[in-house]
GROMACS .gro file of C-alpha atoms in nm:
model
  376
    1MET     CA    1  33.668  22.990  16.684
    2GLY     CA    2  33.326  22.870  16.654
    3LEU     CA    3  33.075  22.713  16.406
    4ARG     CA    4  33.007  22.929  16.081
    5ARG     CA    5  32.656  22.983  16.032
    6LYS     CA    6  32.667  23.117  15.656
    7ARG     CA    7  32.309  23.322  15.588
    8PRO     CA    8  32.145  23.341  15.240
    9TYR     CA    9  32.107  23.637  15.074
   10ILE     CA   10  31.731  23.737  15.070
   11VAL     CA   11  31.598  23.973  14.798
   12CYS     CA   12  31.243  24.010  14.855
   13GLU     CA   13  30.928  24.273  14.979
   14GLU     CA   14  30.923  24.112  15.291
   15PHE     CA   15  31.339  24.153  15.374
   16ILE     CA   16  31.312  24.484  15.275
   17ASN     CA   17  31.018  24.584  15.510
   18SER     CA   18  31.157  24.416  15.821
   19LEU     CA   19  31.544  24.459  15.789
   20LYS     CA   20  31.721  24.394  16.121
   21ILE     CA   21  32.038  24.574  16.241
   22LYS     CA   22  32.250  24.508  16.541
   23ILE     CA   23  32.486  24.822  16.633
   24TYR     CA   24  32.776  24.725  16.895
   25ILE     CA   25  32.832  25.032  17.063
   26THR     CA   26  33.189  25.039  17.262
   27ASP     CA   27  33.157  25.096  17.601
   28GLU     CA   28  33.383  25.411  17.584
   29GLY     CA   29  33.242  25.761  17.581
   30TYR     CA   30  32.946  25.882  17.443
   31GLY     CA   31  33.022  25.994  17.055
   32PRO     CA   32  32.897  25.676  16.943
   33ILE     CA   33  32.615  25.695  17.101
   34ILE     CA   34  32.531  26.022  16.937
   35ARG     CA   35  32.655  25.919  16.630
   36GLN     CA   36  32.469  25.609  16.596
   37ASN     CA   37  32.142  25.800  16.745
   38ALA     CA   38  32.190  26.030  16.392
   39ILE     CA   39  32.238  25.759  16.190
   40ILE     CA   40  31.927  25.558  16.285
   41ASN     CA   41  31.710  25.867  16.241
   42GLU     CA   42  31.810  25.871  15.883
   43VAL     CA   43  31.737  25.538  15.841
   44LYS     CA   44  31.465  25.517  15.975
   45ASN     CA   45  31.362  25.847  15.776
   46ILE     CA   46  31.403  25.651  15.458
   47ASN     CA   47  31.243  25.319  15.587
   48GLU     CA   48  31.066  25.334  15.898
   49LYS     CA   49  31.017  24.990  15.975
   50VAL     CA   50  31.421  24.903  16.001
   51GLN     CA   51  31.442  24.745  16.319
   52PHE     CA   52  31.769  24.813  16.550
   53THR     CA   53  31.910  24.623  16.824
   54LEU     CA   54  32.179  24.800  17.059
   55GLN     CA   55  32.419  24.626  17.268
   56SER     CA   56  32.670  24.787  17.512
   57GLN     CA   57  32.706  24.783  17.941
   58SER     CA   58  32.885  25.141  18.031
   59HIS     CA   59  32.592  25.357  17.914
   60PHE     CA   60  32.339  25.177  17.882
   61LYS     CA   61  32.064  25.328  18.073
   62ASP     CA   62  32.176  25.653  17.855
   63ILE     CA   63  32.156  25.485  17.563
   64LYS     CA   64  31.808  25.404  17.639
   65ARG     CA   65  31.764  25.739  17.713
   66ILE     CA   66  31.894  25.908  17.419
   67ILE     CA   67  31.766  25.641  17.195
   68PRO     CA   68  31.454  25.564  17.267
   69GLY     CA   69  31.186  25.289  17.103
   70GLN     CA   70  31.500  25.027  17.038
   71THR     CA   71  31.545  24.648  17.152
   72TYR     CA   72  31.895  24.685  17.379
   73ILE     CA   73  32.139  24.440  17.519
   74ASN     CA   74  32.326  24.519  17.828
   75LYS     CA   75  32.682  24.367  17.783
   76PHE     CA   76  33.017  24.445  17.786
   77ASN     CA   77  33.191  24.490  17.422
   78ASN     CA   78  33.528  24.392  17.516
   79ILE     CA   79  33.704  24.704  17.534
   80ILE     CA   80  33.774  24.993  17.801
   81TRP     CA   81  34.053  25.176  17.920
   82HIS     CA   82  34.161  25.288  18.254
   83ARG     CA   83  34.228  25.665  18.361
   84GLN     CA   84  34.414  25.815  18.682
   85SER     CA   85  34.264  26.058  18.863
   86ASN     CA   86  34.376  26.372  18.638
   87GLY     CA   87  34.201  26.201  18.323
   88SER     CA   88  34.585  26.083  18.168
   89PRO     CA   89  34.587  25.734  18.076
   90ASP     CA   90  34.667  25.459  18.336
   91ILE     CA   91  34.954  25.258  18.147
   92LYS     CA   92  34.979  24.963  18.427
   93LYS     CA   93  34.619  24.935  18.442
   94ILE     CA   94  34.570  24.920  18.086
   95ASN     CA   95  34.840  24.693  18.008
   96SER     CA   96  34.701  24.481  18.288
   97PHE     CA   97  34.345  24.426  18.162
   98PHE     CA   98  34.496  24.340  17.787
   99ASP     CA   99  34.720  24.077  17.916
  100ASP     CA  100  34.435  23.811  17.854
  101TYR     CA  101  34.244  24.028  17.603
  102LYS     CA  102  34.261  23.752  17.344
  103LYS     CA  103  34.089  23.492  17.550
  104ARG     CA  104  33.831  23.708  17.620
  105SER     CA  105  33.809  23.855  17.242
  106GLU     CA  106  33.773  23.499  17.135
  107SER     CA  107  33.498  23.391  17.407
  108PHE     CA  108  33.331  23.689  17.341
  109ILE     CA  109  33.307  23.625  16.961
  110ASN     CA  110  33.205  23.256  17.005
  111ASP     CA  111  32.906  23.366  17.248
  112GLU     CA  112  32.804  23.618  16.985
  113ILE     CA  113  32.812  23.381  16.676
  114ASN     CA  114  32.533  23.152  16.878
  115ASN     CA  115  32.328  23.466  16.963
  116VAL     CA  116  32.329  23.685  16.716
  117SER     CA  117  31.997  23.737  16.456
  118CYS     CA  118  32.023  24.024  16.187
  119ASP     CA  119  32.038  24.109  15.854
  120LEU     CA  120  32.306  24.401  15.906
  121ILE     CA  121  32.584  24.445  16.152
  122ILE     CA  122  32.666  24.793  16.255
  123THR     CA  123  32.979  24.864  16.481
  124ASP     CA  124  33.118  25.218  16.652
  125PHE     CA  125  33.365  25.098  16.759
  126VAL     CA  126  33.391  24.696  16.810
  127ALA     CA  127  33.650  24.495  16.569
  128GLU     CA  128  33.516  24.197  16.712
  129ALA     CA  129  33.193  24.269  16.513
  130PHE     CA  130  33.403  24.179  16.168
  131GLN     CA  131  33.515  23.836  16.330
  132ILE     CA  132  33.130  23.799  16.365
  133SER     CA  133  33.092  23.866  16.045
  134LYS     CA  134  33.337  23.655  15.879
  135GLU     CA  135  33.165  23.380  16.082
  136THR     CA  136  32.808  23.427  16.075
  137GLY     CA  137  32.844  23.555  15.673
  138ILE     CA  138  32.629  23.888  15.828
  139PRO     CA  139  32.742  24.195  15.636
  140ALA     CA  140  32.922  24.435  15.908
  141ILE     CA  141  32.988  24.814  15.849
  142GLY     CA  142  33.200  25.047  16.090
  143VAL     CA  143  33.188  25.391  16.187
  144CYS     CA  144  33.469  25.565  16.379
  145HIS     CA  145  33.704  25.878  16.351
  146PHE     CA  146  33.976  25.656  16.465
  147THR     CA  147  34.050  25.261  16.551
  148TRP     CA  148  34.182  25.076  16.866
  149ASP     CA  149  34.488  24.943  16.717
  150TRP     CA  150  34.603  25.328  16.632
  151PHE     CA  151  34.506  25.407  16.968
  152PHE     CA  152  34.679  25.222  17.215
  153LEU     CA  153  34.953  25.192  16.972
  154LYS     CA  154  35.074  25.481  17.223
  155LEU     CA  155  34.993  25.279  17.531
  156LEU     CA  156  35.049  24.912  17.496
  157LYS     CA  157  35.356  24.714  17.413
  158LYS     CA  158  35.470  24.750  17.047
  159ASN     CA  159  35.499  24.419  17.026
  160HIS     CA  160  35.153  24.320  17.227
  161PRO     CA  161  34.954  24.027  17.056
  162PHE     CA  162  34.647  24.288  17.040
  163PHE     CA  163  34.746  24.480  16.753
  164LYS     CA  164  34.762  24.197  16.518
  165LEU     CA  165  34.418  24.034  16.672
  166ILE     CA  166  34.238  24.321  16.597
  167GLU     CA  167  34.443  24.391  16.268
  168SER     CA  168  34.347  23.987  16.200
  169TYR     CA  169  33.934  24.101  16.288
  170MET     CA  170  33.920  24.405  16.052
  171GLU     CA  171  34.013  24.255  15.752
  172HIS     CA  172  33.688  24.128  15.700
  173SER     CA  173  33.504  24.473  15.760
  174ASN     CA  174  33.256  24.521  15.403
  175VAL     CA  175  33.370  24.903  15.479
  176ILE     CA  176  33.447  25.175  15.712
  177TYR     CA  177  33.296  25.517  15.722
  178PHE     CA  178  33.548  25.783  15.836
  179PRO     CA  179  33.460  26.165  15.914
  180PRO     CA  180  33.713  26.443  15.892
  181PHE     CA  181  33.985  26.476  16.085
  182THR     CA  182  34.058  26.071  16.129
  183PRO     CA  183  34.385  26.023  16.190
  184ILE     CA  184  34.560  25.992  15.833
  185GLY     CA  185  34.730  25.685  15.955
  186VAL     CA  186  34.414  25.522  16.002
  187VAL     CA  187  34.256  25.615  15.699
  188ASN     CA  188  34.604  25.490  15.514
  189LYS     CA  189  34.621  25.180  15.705
  190TYR     CA  190  34.230  25.066  15.602
  191ALA     CA  191  34.221  25.242  15.273
  192ASP     CA  192  34.092  24.958  15.096
  193LYS     CA  193  33.817  24.944  15.371
  194ALA     CA  194  33.780  25.328  15.364
  195LYS     CA  195  33.493  25.501  15.280
  196ASN     CA  196  33.532  25.926  15.356
  197ILE     CA  197  33.244  26.115  15.473
  198PRO     CA  198  33.111  26.448  15.586
  199PHE     CA  199  33.039  26.515  15.998
  200ILE     CA  200  32.796  26.313  16.118
  201PHE     CA  201  32.537  26.527  16.291
  202ASN     CA  202  32.206  26.480  16.442
  203LYS     CA  203  32.015  26.752  16.258
  204ASN     CA  204  31.663  26.616  16.458
  205LYS     CA  205  31.779  26.714  16.815
  206LYS     CA  206  31.557  26.939  17.039
  207ASN     CA  207  31.783  27.276  17.139
  208LYS     CA  208  31.698  27.447  17.480
  209THR     CA  209  31.525  27.768  17.493
  210LEU     CA  210  31.708  27.974  17.730
  211SER     CA  211  31.636  28.313  17.902
  212ASN     CA  212  31.650  28.631  17.746
  213ASP     CA  213  31.983  28.694  17.997
  214LYS     CA  214  32.198  28.933  17.776
  215LYS     CA  215  32.512  28.837  17.911
  216PHE     CA  216  32.823  28.620  17.693
  217LYS     CA  217  32.670  28.278  17.750
  218ILE     CA  218  32.976  28.026  17.807
  219LEU     CA  219  32.899  27.643  17.821
  220VAL     CA  220  33.164  27.454  18.034
  221MET     CA  221  33.146  27.121  17.942
  222ASP     CA  222  33.278  26.767  18.078
  223SER     CA  223  33.344  26.450  17.893
  224GLY     CA  224  33.049  26.158  17.941
  225GLY     CA  225  33.285  26.010  18.145
  226ASN     CA  226  33.366  26.310  18.349
  227VAL     CA  227  33.739  26.276  18.258
  228ILE     CA  228  33.815  26.660  18.316
  229SER     CA  229  33.583  26.649  18.653
  230SER     CA  230  33.896  26.714  18.864
  231ARG     CA  231  34.027  27.016  18.676
  232ILE     CA  232  33.683  27.204  18.643
  233GLU     CA  233  33.621  27.222  19.007
  234LYS     CA  234  33.970  27.403  19.029
  235ILE     CA  235  33.801  27.698  18.873
  236ILE     CA  236  33.461  27.682  19.031
  237ASP     CA  237  33.503  27.910  19.254
  238LEU     CA  238  33.627  28.171  18.992
  239ILE     CA  239  33.302  28.122  18.814
  240ARG     CA  240  33.056  28.148  19.130
  241LYS     CA  241  33.281  28.467  19.197
  242ASN     CA  242  33.237  28.620  18.807
  243SER     CA  243  32.911  28.818  18.692
  244LYS     CA  244  33.035  28.915  18.359
  245TYR     CA  245  32.934  28.625  18.224
  246HIS     CA  246  32.631  28.356  18.221
  247PHE     CA  247  32.772  28.002  18.278
  248TYR     CA  248  32.575  27.697  18.172
  249ILE     CA  249  32.774  27.399  18.374
  250SER     CA  250  32.625  27.070  18.553
  251ASP     CA  251  32.444  27.063  18.850
  252LYS     CA  252  32.673  26.787  18.997
  253PHE     CA  253  32.950  27.097  19.044
  254ASN     CA  254  32.665  27.261  19.263
  255VAL     CA  255  32.725  27.635  19.207
  256HIS     CA  256  32.486  27.849  19.335
  257ASN     CA  257  32.464  28.226  19.166
  258ASP     CA  258  32.203  28.393  18.923
  259HIS     CA  259  32.480  28.417  18.679
  260VAL     CA  260  32.554  28.036  18.709
  261SER     CA  261  32.286  27.812  18.524
  262PHE     CA  262  32.258  27.440  18.592
  263ILE     CA  263  32.251  27.141  18.311
  264ARG     CA  264  32.089  26.844  18.502
  265LYS     CA  265  32.254  26.530  18.506
  266HIS     CA  266  32.045  26.326  18.203
  267GLU     CA  267  32.033  26.614  18.018
  268LEU     CA  268  32.244  26.663  17.662
  269PHE     CA  269  32.486  26.945  17.636
  270SER     CA  270  32.528  26.950  17.277
  271SER     CA  271  32.103  27.068  17.288
  272TYR     CA  272  32.234  27.400  17.458
  273ILE     CA  273  32.528  27.465  17.278
  274PRO     CA  274  32.333  27.676  16.942
  275LYS     CA  275  32.225  27.880  17.190
  276MET     CA  276  32.594  27.982  17.296
  277ASP     CA  277  32.840  28.252  17.263
  278LEU     CA  278  33.154  28.006  17.377
  279VAL     CA  279  33.191  27.650  17.464
  280ILE     CA  280  33.484  27.534  17.696
  281GLY     CA  281  33.571  27.173  17.709
  282ARG     CA  282  33.773  26.913  17.620
  283GLY     CA  283  33.834  26.836  17.263
  284GLY     CA  284  33.621  26.532  17.201
  285PHE     CA  285  33.541  26.457  16.808
  286ASN     CA  286  33.163  26.519  16.957
  287THR     CA  287  33.166  26.799  17.149
  288PHE     CA  288  33.420  26.975  16.795
  289THR     CA  289  33.150  26.879  16.536
  290GLU     CA  290  32.881  27.037  16.745
  291CYS     CA  291  33.005  27.351  16.769
  292LEU     CA  292  33.112  27.326  16.415
  293ALA     CA  293  32.771  27.240  16.306
  294ASN     CA  294  32.609  27.513  16.538
  295ARG     CA  295  32.884  27.774  16.422
  296VAL     CA  296  33.007  27.810  16.808
  297PRO     CA  297  33.338  27.938  16.881
  298PHE     CA  298  33.486  27.626  17.085
  299LEU     CA  299  33.822  27.686  17.383
  300MET     CA  300  33.954  27.348  17.432
  301LEU     CA  301  34.090  27.258  17.723
  302ASN     CA  302  34.420  27.095  17.698
  303GLU     CA  303  34.444  26.718  17.781
  304LYS     CA  304  34.803  26.529  17.792
  305LEU     CA  305  34.849  26.188  17.708
  306ASN     CA  306  34.570  26.068  17.550
  307PRO     CA  307  34.640  25.947  17.202
  308GLU     CA  308  34.277  26.075  17.097
  309MET     CA  309  34.269  26.421  17.214
  310GLU     CA  310  34.645  26.482  17.156
  311GLU     CA  311  34.544  26.395  16.760
  312ASN     CA  312  34.218  26.616  16.783
  313SER     CA  313  34.344  26.905  16.924
  314LYS     CA  314  34.672  26.906  16.653
  315TYR     CA  315  34.321  26.874  16.345
  316TYR     CA  316  34.169  27.199  16.542
  317LEU     CA  317  34.446  27.415  16.554
  318GLU     CA  318  34.523  27.365  16.234
  319THR     CA  319  34.202  27.504  16.082
  320ASN     CA  320  34.208  27.789  16.313
  321LEU     CA  321  33.860  27.689  16.460
  322CYS     CA  322  33.933  27.662  16.777
  323LYS     CA  323  34.174  27.800  17.074
  324GLU     CA  324  34.343  27.568  17.340
  325ILE     CA  325  34.411  27.648  17.692
  326SER     CA  326  34.584  27.430  18.007
  327LEU     CA  327  34.428  27.437  18.309
  328ASP     CA  328  34.716  27.264  18.464
  329GLY     CA  329  34.854  27.520  18.719
  330SER     CA  330  34.706  27.821  18.602
  331GLN     CA  331  34.380  27.776  18.794
  332GLY     CA  332  34.423  28.089  18.996
  333ASN     CA  333  34.426  28.324  18.629
  334PHE     CA  334  34.155  28.173  18.444
  335MET     CA  335  33.979  28.465  18.428
  336GLU     CA  336  34.204  28.636  18.250
  337VAL     CA  337  34.256  28.412  18.034
  338LEU     CA  338  33.924  28.413  17.979
  339ASP     CA  339  33.918  28.781  17.939
  340ASP     CA  340  34.209  28.780  17.721
  341PHE     CA  341  34.068  28.518  17.489
  342ILE     CA  342  33.714  28.713  17.424
  343LYS     CA  343  33.897  29.030  17.356
  344PHE     CA  344  34.187  28.938  17.133
  345ASP     CA  345  34.071  28.557  16.989
  346TYR     CA  346  33.708  28.539  16.977
  347LYS     CA  347  33.645  28.767  16.726
  348LYS     CA  348  33.826  28.604  16.455
  349LEU     CA  349  33.774  28.239  16.609
  350LYS     CA  350  33.388  28.349  16.536
  351PHE     CA  351  33.448  28.451  16.191
  352ASN     CA  352  33.620  28.118  16.085
  353MET     CA  353  33.335  27.956  16.263
  354GLN     CA  354  33.076  28.115  16.071
  355ASN     CA  355  33.265  28.036  15.763
  356HIS     CA  356  33.374  27.708  15.731
  357ASN     CA  357  33.230  27.536  15.445
  358PHE     CA  358  33.226  27.148  15.632
  359LYS     CA  359  32.907  26.928  15.536
  360PHE     CA  360  32.719  26.749  15.839
  361ASN     CA  361  32.546  26.503  15.646
  362GLY     CA  362  32.731  26.192  15.718
  363ALA     CA  363  32.464  26.001  15.895
  364LYS     CA  364  32.247  26.031  15.528
  365VAL     CA  365  32.532  25.907  15.374
  366ILE     CA  366  32.584  25.627  15.562
  367ALA     CA  367  32.182  25.579  15.593
  368GLU     CA  368  32.158  25.580  15.221
  369ASP     CA  369  32.466  25.313  15.194
  370ILE     CA  370  32.275  25.106  15.391
  371ILE     CA  371  31.886  25.093  15.234
  372SER     CA  372  32.053  25.075  14.894
  373LYS     CA  373  32.349  24.791  14.930
  374TYR     CA  374  32.162  24.594  15.235
  375ASN     CA  375  31.831  24.629  15.223
  376VAL     CA  376  31.750  24.534  14.819
   0.00000   0.00000   0.00000
């Protein structure tokens, strides 16, 4: 695999003040960026001298904007999955992409071995980081709410070599932090590495100040990867015509009306959630976490054939902390569905949100572990 470069474990004041951490952030989705921002903030609260290097490619500009003041490496971290125009997985392209995964993975690892320079590796979630840990002697910890071997089990051929390769990498992790609603199959599979933590939430985020509009405020969210844009497009005219509610929506949809407020492309939608009466969006883990933490009811848009969204939906609905609707074939009566939800279901959902007892200090738990275990 490459030349091993075992590093001595240093215990001194100089090391404490100059701990260097490299974070491998997956090229899929925005959730890992938000999680790592929260973890970095908590580590800096304990020791502001800790230095971070962040590596990713697909959302490189967003990482620099959301997590400023760090060192950055623009490099593809080896995993991506292909979607059809409706957001569902493109099985043919996914299988084609992973045909030569082993070759690309080993090349990636060898390149990292020769260039990585840090005292601790965090991955969210790039499994190769654990093999890099083995080859260099740099400890590595993982943060995720699902693993890629679990995710692709429903999308790749059952005997695909990808699975054994990923599992061999995962053996070398020091610990993997799992928040609530991580699939039980994932937690059980990696039980010897797992540490269950509360939700990860960025409490330092600045929330938006909105107008004194008395209307019921609804945030309509697409994902960071624009996965459900095509479905939202189909209800834009209904939003434009309905002045009963005040909608907040991305400016890319070009909806002009007094009861519609635009959110600019580079703004964080999550900073609007605390001011909302309702959030409508896909069942992404970070979106749901933000709604839970801010105790804002969530109306989830159904998303078929995506293993993560299907699992998320199951957990969310079991807790009675959200409701689910489908836009497939029902765009024309969307406002009637929304009206009925607010009339018959909203009050109960609001009560459940106000009275849940979930905790949101997962980032602090990880930060304290980092400082206590790897900073002395």
